[in-house]
């Protein structure tokens, strides 16, 4: 059993963890009890021996079709066989106590024999549990973890090749639900969620999502895509703290068979800051406020210690380890858990944080008493260090450089700090910050501009293009009608790859000079969306619409986007679903609406 293509996976989430379900009905990825916990199903990064839970008709390979129910994260998959048709409904109710997954099989026509095969492998697909009956349940135990499985009708479970298997006939009109819940292994009774009637769990989950999506303020022509992206973003929110993870997966490769494999189950400040803007624009003030509270708790302390990425509760140590027992997605190794980017210097995050605080203030979110002292502390550090080289927003593992985007974000930090001071009547340091703002702008326009290409470049002294330059106008560094912005947008043709945009130029093979990694990668979804917004900003409206709709066309069958798209192979790459891809989709839809752009 090999993993599905990345685009074959759908997401279910309880706002604390998430499962990835393939078109073949197999849950191939699930970490419990949290997004960043060890996986109990890891077939996504290996094969069936690393853990999965599949429900499908006997002998069937893939579902006939599937879709999320309108305005929810409830997945319906239809299977048509020679003997009949069934629908499988998958969801995870919002957490009350233990994480649990509900899988209901409903007979539609004829009679279909279904097979459930459960093969848990704890500690990242490595540890085989002890499986035993426990009353009406089956329980699998290893170390601190236990998975409890139950059914709401009599089902004969048996052991087969290290799996717990059940086969049952489903005639038209019959429903049977299987549930799976995690609990600490020292508890001897099954989680109470397993006693919850399936219909009750379904209704509560459906009501939750539909009440949430009803708050959306977008009313433009691409509402289906926007709402689906917002649901996905909500699904990546860790409800207890308000933090937002970059993606629910690890080590899905940017280069199939290569080494560009990172763990994204953590909270990047830049992604989260973009999420805050997206949430506020879309009408989700409660989520924005919760994220802001998480941010202020997380970054409290010495400004020099500001990290680019933190854990779900604000943890600072995210040691990066490898899992040699996992063969990797389609052989992409090493498989990583944890992320060493937490220790990199990335100056742009100072700008991201202060920008997020400024827009929160503008939106009327109550200001915590220590927020202004935090801003002044961050600015004191940045005034001393904005001229330093860093790793940049792409977290290069090559040499530090003077990345243009990092300098622009230093300008953003100074600009927003000045504006916040004016709003709050705190102008003590405004003169210093204005001077810094002017100095950064002058240096970027001198050192980061390539007169021959008529474009801003990736770093000082380089001729390489970088898609992050498309954000310069959005951030207010220069207006959209500035000739330097027009020139930069025009130069992005150099990063186009069969109609999509790379984040920066690739050298084709060998070790990449910019990031120190081997191999190529796909086009970045967010960069292609930034391109669409930038095109709209300079009045190239038809091109903007075409680029936006081209990205919409590479969403998978249930509307999800990964980090990258490979236009040559026609497939998704990278961790999925990627929060920043969906954030960029929402922001671009709003930008195109403001420009008066409508679908072709």
Coordinates of C-alpha atoms in Angstrom, one line a residue:
X1 CA 0.0 0.0 0.0
X2 CA 1.5 3.3 -1.1
X3 CA 0.3 6.8 -0.3
X4 CA -2.1 8.6 -2.6
X5 CA -1.1 11.7 -4.6
X6 CA -1.1 14.7 -2.2
X7 CA -4.2 16.2 -4.0
X8 CA -6.1 13.0 -3.2
X9 CA -6.3 13.9 0.4
X10 CA -9.2 15.7 2.2
X11 CA -8.9 17.2 5.7
X12 CA -11.0 16.7 8.8
X13 CA -10.3 18.6 12.0
X14 CA -11.6 19.1 15.5
X15 CA -9.6 22.4 15.9
X16 CA -6.9 20.6 17.9
X17 CA -5.7 18.0 15.5
X18 CA -6.5 16.8 12.0
X19 CA -6.8 13.7 9.9
X20 CA -6.0 13.3 6.2
X21 CA -8.3 11.0 4.2
X22 CA -7.5 9.7 0.7
X23 CA -9.9 9.1 -2.1
X24 CA -9.5 5.4 -1.3
X25 CA -11.2 5.9 2.1
X26 CA -8.0 5.6 4.1
X27 CA -7.0 7.9 7.0
X28 CA -3.3 7.9 6.3
X29 CA -2.3 10.7 8.7
X30 CA -3.5 11.5 12.2
X31 CA -1.6 12.9 15.2
X32 CA -3.1 12.6 18.6
X33 CA -4.0 14.3 20.8
X34 CA -2.7 17.5 19.1
X35 CA -1.5 18.7 15.7
X36 CA 2.1 18.4 16.8
X37 CA 1.8 15.1 18.7
X38 CA 3.3 11.9 17.4
X39 CA 1.3 10.3 14.6
X40 CA -0.7 7.1 15.2
X41 CA -1.4 6.8 11.4
X42 CA 1.6 7.6 9.3
X43 CA 1.0 5.7 6.0
X44 CA 1.2 9.1 4.3
X45 CA 5.0 9.0 4.9
X46 CA 5.5 5.4 4.2
X47 CA 3.1 2.5 3.6
X48 CA 0.4 0.5 5.3
X49 CA 2.8 -0.9 7.9
X50 CA 3.1 2.7 9.3
X51 CA -0.6 2.9 10.3
X52 CA -3.9 3.7 8.7
X53 CA -7.7 3.3 9.0
X54 CA -9.5 2.4 5.8
X55 CA -13.3 2.0 5.3
X56 CA -14.3 1.1 1.7
X57 CA -16.3 -1.5 -0.2
X58 CA -14.5 -4.9 -0.5
X59 CA -12.4 -4.9 -3.6
X60 CA -12.9 -1.2 -4.4
X61 CA -10.0 1.1 -5.1
X62 CA -11.3 4.7 -5.1
X63 CA -14.5 6.5 -4.3
X64 CA -16.7 7.5 -7.2
X65 CA -16.9 11.1 -6.0
X66 CA -16.7 13.1 -2.8
X67 CA -17.4 16.6 -1.5
X68 CA -17.7 18.6 1.7
X69 CA -21.2 19.4 2.8
X70 CA -21.9 23.1 2.1
X71 CA -20.2 25.4 4.5
X72 CA -18.8 22.6 6.7
X73 CA -15.8 20.3 7.1
X74 CA -18.0 17.2 6.9
X75 CA -16.8 14.9 4.1
X76 CA -19.2 12.8 2.0
X77 CA -17.7 10.1 -0.3
X78 CA -19.8 8.0 -2.6
X79 CA -18.9 4.5 -3.7
X80 CA -20.7 2.7 -6.6
X81 CA -20.1 -1.0 -7.0
X82 CA -21.6 -3.9 -9.0
X83 CA -23.9 -4.7 -6.1
X84 CA -25.0 -1.2 -5.0
X85 CA -24.0 2.2 -3.7
X86 CA -23.0 3.6 -0.4
X87 CA -22.0 6.9 1.1
X88 CA -19.3 7.3 3.8
X89 CA -19.5 10.4 5.9
X90 CA -16.3 11.5 7.8
X91 CA -15.9 14.2 10.4
X92 CA -14.3 15.1 13.7
X93 CA -16.6 16.9 16.1
X94 CA -15.2 20.0 17.8
X95 CA -13.3 18.9 20.9
X96 CA -15.0 18.6 24.2
X97 CA -12.7 16.1 25.9
X98 CA -10.9 13.5 23.7
X99 CA -10.2 13.6 20.0
X100 CA -12.4 11.3 18.1
X101 CA -13.3 10.6 14.5
X102 CA -16.8 9.5 13.2
X103 CA -17.2 7.4 10.0
X104 CA -20.8 6.6 9.0
X105 CA -21.6 4.2 6.2
X106 CA -25.1 4.6 4.7
X107 CA -26.6 2.3 2.1
X108 CA -27.9 4.2 -1.0
X109 CA -28.9 1.3 -3.4
X110 CA -28.6 -2.4 -3.5
X111 CA -26.4 -4.0 -0.9
X112 CA -22.6 -3.4 -0.5
X113 CA -20.1 -5.4 1.6
X114 CA -17.9 -3.0 3.4
X115 CA -14.5 -3.6 5.0
X116 CA -13.0 -1.6 7.9
X117 CA -9.3 -2.1 8.5
X118 CA -7.7 -0.4 11.5
X119 CA -3.9 -0.6 11.9
X120 CA -2.6 1.9 14.5
X121 CA 1.1 2.5 14.8
X122 CA 2.1 4.8 17.6
X123 CA 5.0 7.2 17.8
X124 CA 5.2 8.3 14.2
X125 CA 4.2 5.0 12.6
X126 CA 6.8 3.0 14.5
X127 CA 5.3 1.2 17.6
X128 CA 2.9 -1.7 17.2
X129 CA 0.3 -1.6 20.0
X130 CA -1.3 -4.3 22.1
X131 CA -4.9 -4.8 20.7
X132 CA -7.6 -6.4 22.8
X133 CA -11.4 -6.4 23.3
X134 CA -12.7 -4.1 26.0
X135 CA -16.4 -4.6 26.5
X136 CA -18.2 -3.4 23.4
X137 CA -15.0 -1.7 22.2
X138 CA -11.6 -2.7 20.8
X139 CA -8.6 -0.9 22.4
X140 CA -5.1 -0.5 21.1
X141 CA -2.5 0.4 23.7
X142 CA 1.2 1.3 23.6
X143 CA 3.1 3.5 26.0
X144 CA 1.1 6.6 26.9
X145 CA -1.4 6.2 24.1
X146 CA -4.7 4.3 23.6
X147 CA -7.1 4.2 20.7
X148 CA -10.6 3.0 21.3
X149 CA -12.8 1.8 18.5
X150 CA -16.5 1.2 18.7
X151 CA -19.6 0.7 16.4
X152 CA -23.2 1.7 16.9
X153 CA -24.4 -1.8 15.7
X154 CA -23.1 -5.3 16.2
X155 CA -19.9 -5.8 14.2
X156 CA -17.5 -8.7 14.3
X157 CA -14.0 -7.4 14.8
X158 CA -11.1 -9.8 14.2
X159 CA -7.3 -9.7 14.0
X160 CA -5.7 -10.1 10.5
X161 CA -2.1 -9.4 9.8
X162 CA -1.6 -6.9 12.5
X163 CA -4.9 -5.1 11.7
X164 CA -8.3 -5.0 13.3
X165 CA -10.7 -5.9 10.5
X166 CA -14.5 -6.0 10.2
X167 CA -16.7 -6.8 7.2
X168 CA -20.3 -6.0 7.2
X169 CA -23.1 -5.8 4.6
X170 CA -24.9 -2.4 4.2
X171 CA -28.2 -2.6 2.3
X172 CA -30.1 0.5 1.1
X173 CA -31.5 2.5 4.0
X174 CA -29.1 1.1 6.6
X175 CA -26.6 3.2 8.5
X176 CA -23.7 2.0 10.6
X177 CA -21.2 4.2 12.3
X178 CA -17.7 3.4 13.5
X179 CA -16.0 5.8 15.9
X180 CA -12.4 6.0 17.0
X181 CA -11.2 8.0 20.0
X182 CA -7.8 8.6 21.6
X183 CA -7.2 8.6 25.4
X184 CA -4.3 8.4 27.7
X185 CA -3.5 4.7 28.2
X186 CA -3.8 4.8 32.0
X187 CA -7.5 5.4 31.7
X188 CA -9.4 2.1 31.8
X189 CA -12.8 3.2 30.5
X190 CA -13.5 4.3 26.9
X191 CA -13.9 8.0 26.3
X192 CA -17.5 9.1 26.8
X193 CA -17.6 10.5 23.2
X194 CA -18.0 6.9 22.0
X195 CA -21.4 6.8 23.6
X196 CA -22.6 9.9 21.8
X197 CA -25.2 9.1 19.2
X198 CA -23.8 9.5 15.7
X199 CA -26.7 11.6 14.5
X200 CA -26.3 14.0 17.5
X201 CA -22.5 14.3 16.7
X202 CA -23.3 15.0 13.1
X203 CA -25.9 17.6 13.7
X204 CA -23.8 19.4 16.3
X205 CA -20.8 19.4 13.9
X206 CA -22.9 20.6 11.0
X207 CA -24.5 23.4 13.1
X208 CA -21.1 24.5 14.4
X209 CA -19.6 25.0 10.9
X210 CA -22.6 26.6 9.3
X211 CA -23.0 29.1 12.2
X212 CA -19.3 29.9 11.8
X213 CA -19.4 30.4 8.1
X214 CA -22.5 32.6 8.3
X215 CA -20.2 35.3 9.8
X216 CA -18.2 35.6 6.6
X217 CA -18.3 39.1 5.1
X218 CA -17.2 38.3 1.6
X219 CA -20.0 38.5 -0.9
X220 CA -18.0 38.5 -4.2
X221 CA -18.1 36.2 -7.2
X222 CA -15.7 33.7 -5.8
X223 CA -17.6 33.0 -2.5
X224 CA -17.4 29.2 -2.7
X225 CA -13.6 29.3 -2.9
X226 CA -13.3 32.0 -0.2
X227 CA -15.5 30.2 2.3
X228 CA -13.8 26.9 1.7
X229 CA -10.4 28.6 2.3
X230 CA -11.7 30.2 5.5
X231 CA -13.0 26.9 6.8
X232 CA -9.6 25.4 6.1
X233 CA -7.9 28.2 8.0
X234 CA -10.3 27.7 10.9
X235 CA -9.5 23.9 10.8
X236 CA -5.8 24.8 11.3
X237 CA -6.5 26.8 14.4
X238 CA -5.5 25.3 17.7
X239 CA -8.6 26.3 19.7
X240 CA -7.2 26.2 23.3
X241 CA -4.6 28.9 22.6
X242 CA -5.8 30.6 19.4
X243 CA -2.6 29.8 17.5
X244 CA -2.7 28.8 13.8
X245 CA -0.5 26.1 12.3
X246 CA 1.1 26.4 8.9
X247 CA -0.2 22.9 7.8
X248 CA -1.2 19.7 9.6
X249 CA 1.5 17.6 7.9
X250 CA 5.2 17.1 7.9
X251 CA 7.7 16.2 5.2
X252 CA 5.5 16.2 2.2
X253 CA 8.1 17.2 -0.4
X254 CA 8.6 20.2 -2.5
X255 CA 10.7 18.0 -4.7
X256 CA 9.5 14.4 -5.0
X257 CA 12.3 12.0 -3.9
X258 CA 14.3 15.0 -2.6
X259 CA 15.4 16.5 0.7
X260 CA 13.1 19.6 0.8
X261 CA 10.9 18.0 3.5
X262 CA 9.9 20.1 6.5
X263 CA 7.6 19.9 9.5
X264 CA 4.9 22.5 9.2
X265 CA 2.8 21.6 12.3
X266 CA 3.8 24.7 14.1
X267 CA 3.0 28.4 14.2
X268 CA 5.0 30.8 11.9
X269 CA 4.6 34.4 13.0
X270 CA 4.6 35.7 9.4
X271 CA 1.9 33.2 8.3
X272 CA -0.2 33.9 11.4
X273 CA 0.1 37.7 10.9
X274 CA -1.2 37.3 7.4
X275 CA -4.0 35.1 8.9
X276 CA -5.0 37.9 11.3
X277 CA -5.4 40.3 8.4
X278 CA -7.4 37.7 6.5
X279 CA -9.7 36.9 9.5
X280 CA -10.4 40.6 10.3
X281 CA -11.2 41.4 6.7
X282 CA -13.5 38.4 6.5
X283 CA -15.4 39.2 9.7
X284 CA -13.8 36.8 12.2
X285 CA -13.0 39.1 15.0
X286 CA -13.1 36.4 17.7
X287 CA -10.4 34.3 16.0
X288 CA -8.3 37.4 15.4
X289 CA -8.5 38.4 19.1
X290 CA -7.6 34.9 20.3
X291 CA -4.6 34.8 17.9
X292 CA -3.5 38.3 19.2
X293 CA -3.7 37.1 22.8
X294 CA -1.6 34.0 21.8
X295 CA 1.0 36.3 20.1
X296 CA 1.4 38.6 23.0
X297 CA 1.9 35.7 25.4
X298 CA 4.3 33.9 23.1
X299 CA 6.7 36.7 22.1
X300 CA 6.8 38.3 25.6
X301 CA 10.4 38.5 26.7
X302 CA 13.7 39.7 25.3
X303 CA 13.2 41.1 21.8
X304 CA 16.5 39.5 20.6
X305 CA 14.9 36.1 21.3
X306 CA 12.0 36.7 18.9
X307 CA 11.6 33.5 16.8
X308 CA 10.0 33.0 13.4
X309 CA 8.2 29.8 14.6
X310 CA 6.7 28.6 17.8
X311 CA 4.8 25.6 19.2
X312 CA 1.0 25.5 19.6
X313 CA 1.2 26.8 23.2
X314 CA 4.1 29.1 22.4
X315 CA 6.9 26.7 23.0
X316 CA 10.3 27.9 21.8
X317 CA 12.3 24.7 21.5
X318 CA 11.3 22.7 18.4
X319 CA 14.2 20.4 18.0
X320 CA 14.5 19.0 14.5
X321 CA 14.9 15.2 14.3
X322 CA 14.8 12.6 11.6
X323 CA 12.7 9.4 11.4
X324 CA 14.8 6.8 9.5
X325 CA 12.2 4.1 10.0
X326 CA 9.8 6.1 7.7
X327 CA 10.7 5.7 3.9
X328 CA 9.1 9.1 3.2
X329 CA 6.4 10.3 0.8
X330 CA 7.4 8.6 -2.5
X331 CA 10.9 8.2 -1.2
X332 CA 11.4 11.8 -0.1
X333 CA 13.9 11.7 2.8
X334 CA 14.7 12.5 5.4
X335 CA 11.4 12.7 7.2
X336 CA 11.6 15.5 9.8
X337 CA 9.8 16.1 13.1
X338 CA 10.4 19.5 14.6
X339 CA 11.9 22.5 12.7
X340 CA 15.3 24.1 13.1
X341 CA 14.0 27.3 11.5
X342 CA 13.0 28.2 15.1
X343 CA 16.7 29.1 15.7
X344 CA 17.2 31.3 12.5
X345 CA 17.5 35.1 12.5
X346 CA 14.7 36.3 10.2
X347 CA 14.3 40.1 10.6
X348 CA 11.1 40.3 8.6
X349 CA 9.1 38.8 11.6
X350 CA 9.6 42.0 13.5
X351 CA 7.7 43.8 10.8
X352 CA 5.1 41.1 10.7
X353 CA 4.4 41.3 14.4
X354 CA 4.2 45.1 14.6
X355 CA 2.1 45.2 11.4
X356 CA -0.3 42.7 13.0
X357 CA -0.5 44.8 16.2
X358 CA -1.2 47.9 14.2
X359 CA -4.0 46.4 12.2
X360 CA -5.5 44.9 15.4
X361 CA -5.5 48.4 16.9
X362 CA -7.1 49.9 13.8
X363 CA -9.8 47.1 14.0
X364 CA -10.7 48.2 17.5
X365 CA -9.5 45.0 19.3
X366 CA -8.8 46.0 22.9
X367 CA -5.2 46.9 23.6
X368 CA -3.5 45.0 26.4
X369 CA -1.6 47.3 28.8
X370 CA 1.8 45.9 27.9
X371 CA 1.4 46.0 24.1
X372 CA 3.0 49.4 23.6
X373 CA 6.0 48.5 25.8
X374 CA 6.4 45.4 23.6
X375 CA 6.4 47.5 20.4
X376 CA 9.0 49.9 21.8
X377 CA 11.2 46.9 22.9
X378 CA 11.0 45.3 19.4
X379 CA 11.8 48.6 17.8
X380 CA 14.8 49.2 20.0
X381 CA 16.2 45.9 18.9
X382 CA 15.4 46.5 15.2
X383 CA 16.9 49.9 15.2
X384 CA 20.2 48.3 16.1
X385 CA 20.0 45.3 13.8
X386 CA 18.0 46.1 10.7
X387 CA 21.2 46.4 8.8
X388 CA 22.3 42.8 9.7
X389 CA 22.1 40.0 7.1
X390 CA 19.5 37.2 7.9
X391 CA 17.9 34.1 6.5
X392 CA 14.9 35.8 5.0
X393 CA 11.3 34.7 4.7
X394 CA 12.2 31.6 2.8
X395 CA 14.3 30.4 5.7
X396 CA 17.3 29.6 3.5
X397 CA 19.8 27.1 4.9
X398 CA 22.5 28.7 2.8
X399 CA 24.5 31.8 3.8
X400 CA 22.9 34.8 5.4
X401 CA 22.2 37.7 3.1
X402 CA 20.8 41.2 3.0
X403 CA 17.4 40.1 1.8
X404 CA 15.3 42.9 0.3
X405 CA 12.1 41.6 1.8
X406 CA 13.6 41.6 5.3
X407 CA 14.6 45.3 4.8
X408 CA 11.2 46.2 3.5
X409 CA 9.6 44.6 6.6
X410 CA 11.9 46.6 8.8
X411 CA 10.5 49.7 7.1
X412 CA 7.0 48.3 7.8
X413 CA 7.9 47.9 11.5
X414 CA 9.0 51.5 11.7
X415 CA 6.1 52.8 9.7
X416 CA 3.5 51.0 11.8
X417 CA 5.2 51.9 15.1
X418 CA 4.9 55.6 14.1
X419 CA 1.3 55.2 13.2
X420 CA 0.5 53.3 16.4
X421 CA 2.1 56.0 18.4
X422 CA -0.1 58.6 16.8
X423 CA -3.2 56.5 17.5
X424 CA -2.3 56.0 21.1
X425 CA -0.8 59.4 21.8
X426 CA 2.6 57.9 22.5
X427 CA 5.0 59.9 20.3
X428 CA 8.2 59.7 22.4
X429 CA 10.2 57.8 19.9
X430 CA 8.5 58.8 16.7
X431 CA 11.3 61.0 15.5
X432 CA 13.8 58.1 15.8
X433 CA 11.4 55.7 14.0
X434 CA 10.7 58.2 11.2
X435 CA 14.5 58.5 10.7
X436 CA 14.9 54.8 10.6
X437 CA 11.9 54.5 8.2
X438 CA 13.5 57.0 5.8
X439 CA 17.0 55.3 6.0
X440 CA 15.5 51.9 5.2
X441 CA 13.6 53.2 2.2
X442 CA 16.6 55.0 0.9
X443 CA 18.9 51.9 1.2
X444 CA 16.4 49.5 -0.3
X445 CA 15.8 51.7 -3.3
X446 CA 19.5 52.1 -3.8
X447 CA 20.8 48.6 -3.0
X448 CA 17.8 46.4 -3.7
X449 CA 17.0 47.9 -7.2
X450 CA 18.4 46.5 -10.4
X451 CA 18.4 49.2 -13.0
X452 CA 19.1 46.8 -15.8
X453 CA 16.2 44.5 -15.0
X454 CA 14.1 47.5 -13.8
X455 CA 13.1 45.4 -10.8
X456 CA 13.7 44.9 -7.1
X457 CA 15.8 41.8 -6.5
X458 CA 16.1 39.2 -3.9
X459 CA 19.1 40.5 -2.0
X460 CA 21.7 43.3 -2.1
X461 CA 24.2 42.8 -4.9
X462 CA 22.2 40.0 -6.5
X463 CA 20.4 40.0 -9.8
X464 CA 18.1 37.2 -8.7
X465 CA 14.3 37.9 -8.7
X466 CA 12.1 37.0 -5.8
X467 CA 8.3 36.8 -5.7
X468 CA 8.3 38.5 -2.3
X469 CA 9.0 41.8 -4.2
X470 CA 5.3 41.6 -5.2
X471 CA 4.3 42.5 -1.7
X472 CA 6.1 45.9 -1.7
X473 CA 3.1 47.8 -2.9
X474 CA 0.6 45.9 -0.7
X475 CA 2.7 46.8 2.3
X476 CA 2.7 50.5 1.4
X477 CA 6.5 50.8 0.8
X478 CA 5.7 52.3 -2.6
X479 CA 2.4 53.0 -4.3
X480 CA 1.1 50.6 -7.0
X481 CA 1.5 53.3 -9.7
X482 CA 5.2 53.8 -9.0
X483 CA 7.2 52.9 -12.1
X484 CA 9.5 50.7 -9.9
X485 CA 6.5 48.6 -8.9
X486 CA 5.3 48.3 -12.5
X487 CA 8.8 47.3 -13.5
X488 CA 9.0 44.7 -10.8
X489 CA 5.7 43.1 -11.7
X490 CA 6.8 43.0 -15.4
X491 CA 10.1 41.4 -14.4
X492 CA 8.2 38.5 -12.7
X493 CA 7.9 36.9 -16.1
X494 CA 11.3 35.6 -15.2
X495 CA 9.8 33.5 -12.4
X496 CA 6.9 32.1 -14.4
X497 CA 6.7 28.4 -14.8
X498 CA 4.0 27.2 -17.2
X499 CA 1.6 29.9 -16.0
X500 CA 2.5 29.8 -12.3
X501 CA 5.1 31.6 -10.3
X502 CA 8.2 30.2 -8.5
X503 CA 9.3 31.9 -5.3
X504 CA 12.7 32.5 -6.8
X505 CA 14.7 31.2 -9.8
X506 CA 15.8 27.6 -9.8
X507 CA 19.1 26.5 -11.2
X508 CA 17.7 23.2 -12.5
X509 CA 19.7 20.6 -10.6
X510 CA 22.6 20.2 -8.1
X511 CA 22.9 22.4 -5.0
X512 CA 20.8 25.5 -5.2
X513 CA 22.9 28.6 -4.7
X514 CA 20.3 30.5 -2.7
X515 CA 19.1 27.9 -0.2
X516 CA 21.9 25.4 -0.1
X517 CA 19.5 22.5 -0.9
X518 CA 19.5 19.9 -3.7
X519 CA 17.0 19.7 -6.5
X520 CA 14.2 21.8 -7.9
X521 CA 10.8 22.5 -6.6
X522 CA 7.3 23.4 -7.8
X523 CA 5.6 26.8 -8.3
X524 CA 4.5 28.4 -5.0
X525 CA 0.7 28.8 -4.7
X526 CA 0.9 31.9 -2.5
X527 CA 3.4 33.6 -4.9
X528 CA 1.1 33.0 -7.9
X529 CA -1.8 34.6 -5.9
X530 CA 0.5 37.6 -4.9
X531 CA 1.2 38.0 -8.6
X532 CA -2.6 38.1 -9.4
X533 CA -3.1 40.8 -6.8
X534 CA -0.1 42.8 -8.0
X535 CA -1.3 42.6 -11.6
X536 CA -4.7 44.0 -10.5
X537 CA -2.9 46.8 -8.6
X538 CA -1.2 48.0 -11.7
X539 CA -4.3 47.8 -13.8
X540 CA -3.6 44.5 -15.8
X541 CA -7.0 43.3 -14.8
X542 CA -7.6 40.5 -17.3
X543 CA -4.2 39.0 -16.5
X544 CA -5.0 39.2 -12.8
X545 CA -8.2 37.4 -13.2
X546 CA -6.6 34.7 -15.4
X547 CA -3.9 34.1 -12.9
X548 CA -6.3 33.9 -10.0
X549 CA -8.7 31.5 -11.8
X550 CA -5.7 29.4 -12.9
X551 CA -4.9 28.8 -9.2
X552 CA -8.5 28.0 -8.4
X553 CA -8.3 25.4 -11.1
X554 CA -5.5 23.5 -9.3
X555 CA -7.4 23.1 -6.0
X556 CA -8.2 19.5 -5.5
X557 CA -11.7 18.0 -5.8
X558 CA -12.7 19.3 -2.3
X559 CA -11.1 22.8 -2.7
X560 CA -7.8 22.3 -0.9
X561 CA -4.4 23.7 -1.8
X562 CA -1.0 22.5 -0.8
X563 CA 2.1 24.7 -0.6
X564 CA 3.2 24.1 -4.2
X565 CA 2.0 23.1 -7.7
X566 CA 4.0 21.2 -10.2
X567 CA 2.6 22.3 -13.6
X568 CA 4.7 19.8 -15.5
X569 CA 3.4 16.7 -13.6
X570 CA 0.0 18.4 -12.9
X571 CA 0.2 17.6 -9.2
X572 CA 0.4 19.2 -5.8
X573 CA 3.6 19.3 -3.8
X574 CA 4.6 20.2 -0.3
X575 CA 2.7 20.1 3.0
X576 CA -1.1 20.2 2.7
X577 CA -3.4 21.9 3.1
X578 CA -1.1 25.0 3.5
X579 CA -2.6 27.8 5.5
X580 CA -0.8 30.6 3.7
X581 CA -2.0 29.3 0.3
X582 CA -5.6 29.7 1.5
X583 CA -4.9 33.0 3.2
X584 CA -3.5 34.3 -0.1
X585 CA -6.6 33.1 -2.0
X586 CA -8.9 35.0 0.3
X587 CA -6.9 38.2 0.3
X588 CA -6.6 38.1 -3.5
X589 CA -10.3 37.5 -3.9
X590 CA -10.9 40.7 -1.9
X591 CA -8.3 42.6 -3.9
X592 CA -9.8 41.6 -7.2
X593 CA -13.3 42.5 -6.0
X594 CA -12.0 46.0 -5.0
X595 CA -10.6 46.3 -8.6
X596 CA -14.0 45.5 -10.0
X597 CA -12.8 42.2 -11.6
X598 CA -15.4 39.5 -12.2
X599 CA -15.1 35.9 -13.5
X600 CA -14.5 35.5 -17.2

